Amino acid sequence: SQTIHQWPATLVQPVGSPLSLECTVEGTSNPNLYWYRQAAGRGLQLLFYSVGIGQISSEVPQNLSASRPQDRQFILSSKKLLLSDSGFYLCAWSEVGMWTNEKLFFGSGTQLSVL
Amino acid sequence: GESVGLHLPTLSVQEGDNSIINCAYSNSASDYFIWYKQESGKGPQFIIDIRSNMDKRQGQRVTVLLNKTVKHLSLQIAATQPGDSAVYFCAENEITGNQFYFGTGTSLTVIP
C-alpha cells in the first residue's frame, strides 16, 4: 500500500533562518506531488506541484521554493523565513491514471512557527 | 485558482441525525471532486470522490451528490457520530489540470 511521510511534525524557526521540509511517498511510481499551506481556521492554499523529477510549478509567488530531486521525494525550502511563512504545511500525492488525476492523499503536516 | 466555496462555515447536529455539508464551485471545467475530513492538527483524510460522469456515489455512511447544472456538491453523513466532528473540505480538479483547489471548509460539531 502507498504511504506518505512528512517531517518534522512541528518546527519553530527564527525570522531570517532557512527552511527545509521533506516529504516522501512509498508504494507508487511517478506520482504528482503537492505542497499546500493552511492558515489557522482556513482552507488549503496550493503552493507548488510537480508532475515529475525536476518539474516544479508554482501557484503563488512567495518566499518559498520547491524541488523534486527524486521521483518520490518533494522538498519545500526557503533561504530566509518571514513571519508570514508561519502555518501548517501539507504534502500530498496523487496517482496519475486514465483521468489525469485520481485521488489526492495528504501527509500528517508540519506546523511551522516563525518567531 | 478557481473558487470552491462552502455555503455554511459551521454546522451542529445531534448524534444520530444525518448531516449535509454543501459546496459550490465556479469552474465549469471541473470534472473530479473529493471530500475530505480534517481533525485538528492533522492532515486532511480522504473520504469519498466523484467524477462528473456521475450524479451520486455512496460509501460507508457517506453519500456525495453532484449537480453539474448548478455547480453544487454535497456530502451526506448518515447517523452522525461524535467521531465525525471535524472540518470538512471539498476539492475540485479539472480533467486537463494537475491542480486541486479547496474551499475554506465547514466545521461539523456533533452534539451527544
PDB file of C-alpha atoms in Angstrom:
ATOM      1  CA  SER A   1       0.000   0.000   0.000  1.00  0.00           C
ATOM      2  CA  GLN A   2       1.021   3.583  -0.526  1.00  0.00           C
ATOM      3  CA  THR A   3       2.215   5.782   2.315  1.00  0.00           C
ATOM      4  CA  ILE A   4       3.351   9.355   2.577  1.00  0.00           C
ATOM      5  CA  HIS A   5       5.851  10.592   5.132  1.00  0.00           C
ATOM      6  CA  GLN A   6       6.286  14.210   6.076  1.00  0.00           C
ATOM      7  CA  TRP A   7       8.632  15.645   8.671  1.00  0.00           C
ATOM      8  CA  PRO A   8       9.122  17.273  11.054  1.00  0.00           C
ATOM      9  CA  ALA A   9       5.705  17.460  12.702  1.00  0.00           C
ATOM     10  CA  THR A  10       6.443  20.799  14.355  1.00  0.00           C
ATOM     11  CA  LEU A  11       9.123  23.378  13.768  1.00  0.00           C
ATOM     12  CA  VAL A  12       9.950  26.686  15.390  1.00  0.00           C
ATOM     13  CA  GLN A  13      12.322  28.866  13.431  1.00  0.00           C
ATOM     14  CA  PRO A  14      13.578  32.438  13.844  1.00  0.00           C
ATOM     15  CA  VAL A  15      12.902  35.034  11.189  1.00  0.00           C
ATOM     16  CA  GLY A  16      15.631  35.010   8.567  1.00  0.00           C
ATOM     17  CA  SER A  17      16.611  31.393   9.094  1.00  0.00           C
ATOM     18  CA  PRO A  18      16.455  28.778   6.301  1.00  0.00           C
ATOM     19  CA  LEU A  19      13.809  26.111   5.950  1.00  0.00           C
ATOM     20  CA  SER A  20      13.743  22.601   4.584  1.00  0.00           C
ATOM     21  CA  LEU A  21      10.689  20.368   4.818  1.00  0.00           C
ATOM     22  CA  GLU A  22      10.827  16.929   3.295  1.00  0.00           C
ATOM     23  CA  CYS A  23       8.150  14.606   2.025  1.00  0.00           C
ATOM     24  CA  THR A  24       8.491  11.099   0.635  1.00  0.00           C
ATOM     25  CA  VAL A  25       5.973   8.720  -0.866  1.00  0.00           C
ATOM     26  CA  GLU A  26       6.232   4.949  -0.855  1.00  0.00           C
ATOM     27  CA  GLY A  27       4.417   2.290  -2.805  1.00  0.00           C
ATOM     28  CA  THR A  28       3.809   4.174  -6.016  1.00  0.00           C
ATOM     29  CA  SER A  29       5.729   5.413  -9.035  1.00  0.00           C
ATOM     30  CA  ASN A  30       5.682   8.750 -10.804  1.00  0.00           C
ATOM     31  CA  PRO A  31       3.086  10.364  -8.573  1.00  0.00           C
ATOM     32  CA  ASN A  32       2.075  14.001  -8.799  1.00  0.00           C
ATOM     33  CA  LEU A  33       3.322  15.754  -5.674  1.00  0.00           C
ATOM     34  CA  TYR A  34       1.975  18.845  -3.966  1.00  0.00           C
ATOM     35  CA  TRP A  35       2.762  21.335  -1.214  1.00  0.00           C
ATOM     36  CA  TYR A  36      -0.129  23.139   0.448  1.00  0.00           C
ATOM     37  CA  ARG A  37      -0.208  25.693   3.225  1.00  0.00           C
ATOM     38  CA  GLN A  38      -3.069  26.144   5.653  1.00  0.00           C
ATOM     39  CA  ALA A  39      -3.507  29.162   7.882  1.00  0.00           C
ATOM     40  CA  ALA A  40      -5.285  28.588  11.204  1.00  0.00           C
ATOM     41  CA  GLY A  41      -9.006  28.012  10.640  1.00  0.00           C
ATOM     42  CA  ARG A  42      -8.690  28.435   6.903  1.00  0.00           C
ATOM     43  CA  GLY A  43      -8.659  26.401   3.733  1.00  0.00           C
ATOM     44  CA  LEU A  44      -5.719  24.918   1.874  1.00  0.00           C
ATOM     45  CA  GLN A  45      -3.647  27.066  -0.437  1.00  0.00           C
ATOM     46  CA  LEU A  46      -1.761  25.279  -3.196  1.00  0.00           C
ATOM     47  CA  LEU A  47       1.887  26.384  -3.215  1.00  0.00           C
ATOM     48  CA  PHE A  48       3.664  24.030  -5.604  1.00  0.00           C
ATOM     49  CA  TYR A  49       3.023  20.895  -7.559  1.00  0.00           C
ATOM     50  CA  SER A  50       5.242  18.563  -9.534  1.00  0.00           C
ATOM     51  CA  VAL A  51       4.446  16.075 -12.278  1.00  0.00           C
ATOM     52  CA  GLY A  52       7.962  14.616 -12.447  1.00  0.00           C
ATOM     53  CA  ILE A  53      11.571  14.831 -11.315  1.00  0.00           C
ATOM     54  CA  GLY A  54      12.852  18.381 -11.626  1.00  0.00           C
ATOM     55  CA  GLN A  55       9.451  19.672 -12.789  1.00  0.00           C
ATOM     56  CA  ILE A  56       8.014  22.263 -10.411  1.00  0.00           C
ATOM     57  CA  SER A  57       5.018  24.507 -10.938  1.00  0.00           C
ATOM     58  CA  SER A  58       4.482  27.434  -8.600  1.00  0.00           C
ATOM     59  CA  GLU A  59       0.985  28.639  -7.840  1.00  0.00           C
ATOM     60  CA  VAL A  60       1.754  31.650  -5.701  1.00  0.00           C
ATOM     61  CA  PRO A  61       4.834  33.923  -5.844  1.00  0.00           C
ATOM     62  CA  GLN A  62       6.404  33.872  -2.432  1.00  0.00           C
ATOM     63  CA  ASN A  63       9.436  33.377  -0.261  1.00  0.00           C
ATOM     64  CA  LEU A  64       9.395  29.622  -0.760  1.00  0.00           C
ATOM     65  CA  SER A  65      10.713  27.191  -3.345  1.00  0.00           C
ATOM     66  CA  ALA A  66      10.253  23.510  -4.025  1.00  0.00           C
ATOM     67  CA  SER A  67      12.402  20.786  -5.507  1.00  0.00           C
ATOM     68  CA  ARG A  68      11.906  17.186  -6.553  1.00  0.00           C
ATOM     69  CA  PRO A  69      15.312  15.528  -6.668  1.00  0.00           C
ATOM     70  CA  GLN A  70      13.872  12.004  -6.820  1.00  0.00           C
ATOM     71  CA  ASP A  71      10.648  10.512  -8.119  1.00  0.00           C
ATOM     72  CA  ARG A  72       9.058  10.155  -4.696  1.00  0.00           C
ATOM     73  CA  GLN A  73      10.738  12.991  -2.819  1.00  0.00           C
ATOM     74  CA  PHE A  74       9.447  16.544  -2.587  1.00  0.00           C
ATOM     75  CA  ILE A  75      11.202  19.294  -0.655  1.00  0.00           C
ATOM     76  CA  LEU A  76       9.947  22.710   0.397  1.00  0.00           C
ATOM     77  CA  SER A  77      12.624  25.304   1.116  1.00  0.00           C
ATOM     78  CA  SER A  78      13.277  28.873   1.999  1.00  0.00           C
ATOM     79  CA  LYS A  79      16.538  30.779   2.258  1.00  0.00           C
ATOM     80  CA  LYS A  80      15.177  33.309   4.739  1.00  0.00           C
ATOM     81  CA  LEU A  81      11.910  32.774   6.590  1.00  0.00           C
ATOM     82  CA  LEU A  82       9.415  35.571   7.141  1.00  0.00           C
ATOM     83  CA  LEU A  83       6.841  35.857   9.913  1.00  0.00           C
ATOM     84  CA  SER A  84       4.153  35.382   7.265  1.00  0.00           C
ATOM     85  CA  ASP A  85       5.558  31.936   6.423  1.00  0.00           C
ATOM     86  CA  SER A  86       4.065  30.542   9.613  1.00  0.00           C
ATOM     87  CA  GLY A  87       1.376  27.965   9.022  1.00  0.00           C
ATOM     88  CA  PHE A  88       0.506  24.325   8.636  1.00  0.00           C
ATOM     89  CA  TYR A  89       2.307  22.813   5.645  1.00  0.00           C
ATOM     90  CA  LEU A  90       0.923  19.745   3.990  1.00  0.00           C
ATOM     91  CA  CYS A  91       2.470  17.474   1.403  1.00  0.00           C
ATOM     92  CA  ALA A  92       0.192  15.423  -0.818  1.00  0.00           C
ATOM     93  CA  TRP A  93       0.381  12.993  -3.711  1.00  0.00           C
ATOM     94  CA  SER A  94      -1.976  11.818  -6.395  1.00  0.00           C
ATOM     95  CA  GLU A  95      -1.974   8.938  -8.801  1.00  0.00           C
ATOM     96  CA  VAL A  96      -1.889   9.718 -12.469  1.00  0.00           C
ATOM     97  CA  GLY A  97      -4.321   7.497 -14.255  1.00  0.00           C
ATOM     98  CA  MET A  98      -6.600   7.496 -17.202  1.00  0.00           C
ATOM     99  CA  TRP A  99      -8.467  10.518 -15.883  1.00  0.00           C
ATOM    100  CA  THR A 100      -5.380  12.695 -15.290  1.00  0.00           C
ATOM    101  CA  ASN A 101      -5.590  12.624 -11.519  1.00  0.00           C
ATOM    102  CA  GLU A 102      -7.071  10.017  -9.262  1.00  0.00           C
ATOM    103  CA  LYS A 103      -7.440  10.822  -5.584  1.00  0.00           C
ATOM    104  CA  LEU A 104      -5.202  13.067  -3.528  1.00  0.00           C
ATOM    105  CA  PHE A 105      -3.669  11.843  -0.286  1.00  0.00           C
ATOM    106  CA  PHE A 106      -2.092  14.019   2.387  1.00  0.00           C
ATOM    107  CA  GLY A 107       0.732  13.667   4.821  1.00  0.00           C
ATOM    108  CA  SER A 108       0.358  14.458   8.504  1.00  0.00           C
ATOM    109  CA  GLY A 109       1.562  18.046   8.114  1.00  0.00           C
ATOM    110  CA  THR A 110       4.234  20.291   9.610  1.00  0.00           C
ATOM    111  CA  GLN A 111       3.254  23.107  11.935  1.00  0.00           C
ATOM    112  CA  LEU A 112       5.764  25.877  11.276  1.00  0.00           C
ATOM    113  CA  SER A 113       6.055  28.813  13.639  1.00  0.00           C
ATOM    114  CA  VAL A 114       8.336  31.645  12.608  1.00  0.00           C
ATOM    115  CA  LEU A 115       9.253  33.894  15.530  1.00  0.00           C
TER     116      LEU A 115
ATOM    117  CA  GLY B   1      -7.186  29.319  -8.623  1.00  0.00           C
ATOM    118  CA  GLU B   2     -10.827  28.685  -9.126  1.00  0.00           C
ATOM    119  CA  SER B   3     -13.368  29.474  -6.455  1.00  0.00           C
ATOM    120  CA  VAL B   4     -14.508  26.483  -4.457  1.00  0.00           C
ATOM    121  CA  GLY B   5     -16.626  27.610  -1.567  1.00  0.00           C
ATOM    122  CA  LEU B   6     -18.926  26.255   1.068  1.00  0.00           C
ATOM    123  CA  HIS B   7     -22.360  27.592   1.914  1.00  0.00           C
ATOM    124  CA  LEU B   8     -22.047  27.349   5.698  1.00  0.00           C
ATOM    125  CA  PRO B   9     -18.885  27.695   7.772  1.00  0.00           C
ATOM    126  CA  THR B  10     -20.308  25.787  10.785  1.00  0.00           C
ATOM    127  CA  LEU B  11     -22.835  23.026  11.293  1.00  0.00           C
ATOM    128  CA  SER B  12     -24.108  21.460  14.513  1.00  0.00           C
ATOM    129  CA  VAL B  13     -26.105  18.235  14.534  1.00  0.00           C
ATOM    130  CA  GLN B  14     -27.432  15.859  17.128  1.00  0.00           C
ATOM    131  CA  GLU B  15     -25.802  12.478  17.399  1.00  0.00           C
ATOM    132  CA  GLY B  16     -27.689  10.001  15.261  1.00  0.00           C
ATOM    133  CA  ASP B  17     -29.074  12.617  12.879  1.00  0.00           C
ATOM    134  CA  ASN B  18     -27.992  12.929   9.271  1.00  0.00           C
ATOM    135  CA  SER B  19     -25.599  15.714   8.261  1.00  0.00           C
ATOM    136  CA  ILE B  20     -25.488  17.520   4.955  1.00  0.00           C
ATOM    137  CA  ILE B  21     -22.492  19.637   4.025  1.00  0.00           C
ATOM    138  CA  ASN B  22     -22.665  21.707   0.870  1.00  0.00           C
ATOM    139  CA  CYS B  23     -20.092  23.005  -1.556  1.00  0.00           C
ATOM    140  CA  ALA B  24     -20.349  25.319  -4.563  1.00  0.00           C
ATOM    141  CA  TYR B  25     -17.815  25.558  -7.333  1.00  0.00           C
ATOM    142  CA  SER B  26     -17.497  28.027 -10.167  1.00  0.00           C
ATOM    143  CA  ASN B  27     -15.270  26.285 -12.705  1.00  0.00           C
ATOM    144  CA  SER B  28     -17.436  24.575 -15.301  1.00  0.00           C
ATOM    145  CA  ALA B  29     -14.364  22.607 -16.443  1.00  0.00           C
ATOM    146  CA  SER B  30     -14.070  20.860 -13.075  1.00  0.00           C
ATOM    147  CA  ASP B  31     -14.696  17.198 -13.542  1.00  0.00           C
ATOM    148  CA  TYR B  32     -13.410  15.497 -10.410  1.00  0.00           C
ATOM    149  CA  PHE B  33     -14.331  16.236  -6.806  1.00  0.00           C
ATOM    150  CA  ILE B  34     -13.159  14.964  -3.454  1.00  0.00           C
ATOM    151  CA  TRP B  35     -14.448  15.351   0.083  1.00  0.00           C
ATOM    152  CA  TYR B  36     -12.009  15.455   2.990  1.00  0.00           C
ATOM    153  CA  LYS B  37     -12.275  15.303   6.754  1.00  0.00           C
ATOM    154  CA  GLN B  38      -9.687  17.143   8.803  1.00  0.00           C
ATOM    155  CA  GLU B  39      -9.272  16.811  12.519  1.00  0.00           C
ATOM    156  CA  SER B  40      -7.365  19.405  14.484  1.00  0.00           C
ATOM    157  CA  GLY B  41      -3.617  19.281  13.891  1.00  0.00           C
ATOM    158  CA  LYS B  42      -3.853  16.501  11.312  1.00  0.00           C
ATOM    159  CA  GLY B  43      -3.714  16.263   7.566  1.00  0.00           C
ATOM    160  CA  PRO B  44      -6.959  16.016   5.583  1.00  0.00           C
ATOM    161  CA  GLN B  45      -8.302  12.499   5.300  1.00  0.00           C
ATOM    162  CA  PHE B  46      -9.795  11.320   2.014  1.00  0.00           C
ATOM    163  CA  ILE B  47     -13.492  10.438   2.416  1.00  0.00           C
ATOM    164  CA  ILE B  48     -15.022   9.964  -0.996  1.00  0.00           C
ATOM    165  CA  ASP B  49     -14.637  11.167  -4.567  1.00  0.00           C
ATOM    166  CA  ILE B  50     -16.871  11.570  -7.586  1.00  0.00           C
ATOM    167  CA  ARG B  51     -16.351  12.273 -11.266  1.00  0.00           C
ATOM    168  CA  SER B  52     -18.541  14.473 -13.396  1.00  0.00           C
ATOM    169  CA  ASN B  53     -19.973  11.482 -15.269  1.00  0.00           C
ATOM    170  CA  MET B  54     -21.793  10.522 -12.059  1.00  0.00           C
ATOM    171  CA  ASP B  55     -24.528  12.247 -10.024  1.00  0.00           C
ATOM    172  CA  LYS B  56     -24.221  10.197  -6.876  1.00  0.00           C
ATOM    173  CA  ARG B  57     -21.747   7.964  -5.153  1.00  0.00           C
ATOM    174  CA  GLN B  58     -22.087   6.117  -1.879  1.00  0.00           C
ATOM    175  CA  GLY B  59     -19.568   4.955   0.664  1.00  0.00           C
ATOM    176  CA  GLN B  60     -19.795   3.723   4.190  1.00  0.00           C
ATOM    177  CA  ARG B  61     -22.306   6.088   5.884  1.00  0.00           C
ATOM    178  CA  VAL B  62     -21.463   8.807   3.350  1.00  0.00           C
ATOM    179  CA  THR B  63     -23.035   9.856   0.079  1.00  0.00           C
ATOM    180  CA  VAL B  64     -21.783  12.503  -2.319  1.00  0.00           C
ATOM    181  CA  LEU B  65     -24.208  14.196  -4.691  1.00  0.00           C
ATOM    182  CA  LEU B  66     -23.103  16.213  -7.687  1.00  0.00           C
ATOM    183  CA  ASN B  67     -25.319  18.674  -9.535  1.00  0.00           C
ATOM    184  CA  LYS B  68     -23.360  19.915 -12.518  1.00  0.00           C
ATOM    185  CA  THR B  69     -26.157  22.170 -13.701  1.00  0.00           C
ATOM    186  CA  VAL B  70     -25.870  24.437 -10.672  1.00  0.00           C
ATOM    187  CA  LYS B  71     -22.263  23.518  -9.855  1.00  0.00           C
ATOM    188  CA  HIS B  72     -23.118  22.159  -6.459  1.00  0.00           C
ATOM    189  CA  LEU B  73     -21.691  19.298  -4.442  1.00  0.00           C
ATOM    190  CA  SER B  74     -22.916  17.874  -1.161  1.00  0.00           C
ATOM    191  CA  LEU B  75     -21.731  15.352   1.383  1.00  0.00           C
ATOM    192  CA  GLN B  76     -24.314  13.457   3.373  1.00  0.00           C
ATOM    193  CA  ILE B  77     -23.294  11.650   6.535  1.00  0.00           C
ATOM    194  CA  ALA B  78     -25.802   9.160   7.876  1.00  0.00           C
ATOM    195  CA  ALA B  79     -26.294   8.600  11.607  1.00  0.00           C
ATOM    196  CA  THR B  80     -23.708  11.197  12.551  1.00  0.00           C
ATOM    197  CA  GLN B  81     -21.419  10.179  15.392  1.00  0.00           C
ATOM    198  CA  PRO B  82     -19.232  12.230  17.765  1.00  0.00           C
ATOM    199  CA  GLY B  83     -16.187  10.971  15.866  1.00  0.00           C
ATOM    200  CA  ASP B  84     -17.493  12.746  12.781  1.00  0.00           C
ATOM    201  CA  SER B  85     -16.807  16.129  14.395  1.00  0.00           C
ATOM    202  CA  ALA B  86     -14.175  17.781  12.213  1.00  0.00           C
ATOM    203  CA  VAL B  87     -13.726  20.286   9.421  1.00  0.00           C
ATOM    204  CA  TYR B  88     -14.887  19.067   6.036  1.00  0.00           C
ATOM    205  CA  PHE B  89     -13.444  20.332   2.762  1.00  0.00           C
ATOM    206  CA  CYS B  90     -14.390  19.814  -0.815  1.00  0.00           C
ATOM    207  CA  ALA B  91     -11.757  19.930  -3.532  1.00  0.00           C
ATOM    208  CA  GLU B  92     -12.047  20.134  -7.286  1.00  0.00           C
ATOM    209  CA  ASN B  93      -9.825  19.273 -10.199  1.00  0.00           C
ATOM    210  CA  GLU B  94     -10.045  19.828 -13.935  1.00  0.00           C
ATOM    211  CA  ILE B  95      -9.592  16.943 -16.332  1.00  0.00           C
ATOM    212  CA  THR B  96      -6.822  18.873 -18.068  1.00  0.00           C
ATOM    213  CA  GLY B  97      -5.136  20.154 -14.920  1.00  0.00           C
ATOM    214  CA  ASN B  98      -2.978  18.802 -12.145  1.00  0.00           C
ATOM    215  CA  GLN B  99      -4.062  21.282  -9.514  1.00  0.00           C
ATOM    216  CA  PHE B 100      -6.560  20.548  -6.761  1.00  0.00           C
ATOM    217  CA  TYR B 101      -8.330  23.576  -5.283  1.00  0.00           C
ATOM    218  CA  PHE B 102     -10.021  23.637  -1.905  1.00  0.00           C
ATOM    219  CA  GLY B 103     -12.780  25.606  -0.255  1.00  0.00           C
ATOM    220  CA  THR B 104     -12.500  27.164   3.191  1.00  0.00           C
ATOM    221  CA  GLY B 105     -14.200  24.245   4.951  1.00  0.00           C
ATOM    222  CA  THR B 106     -17.235  23.571   7.134  1.00  0.00           C
ATOM    223  CA  SER B 107     -16.798  22.806  10.801  1.00  0.00           C
ATOM    224  CA  LEU B 108     -19.124  19.995  11.858  1.00  0.00           C
ATOM    225  CA  THR B 109     -19.922  19.593  15.553  1.00  0.00           C
ATOM    226  CA  VAL B 110     -21.843  16.548  16.721  1.00  0.00           C
ATOM    227  CA  ILE B 111     -23.808  17.082  19.913  1.00  0.00           C
ATOM    228  CA  PRO B 112     -24.043  13.919  22.064  1.00  0.00           C
TER     229      PRO B 112
END
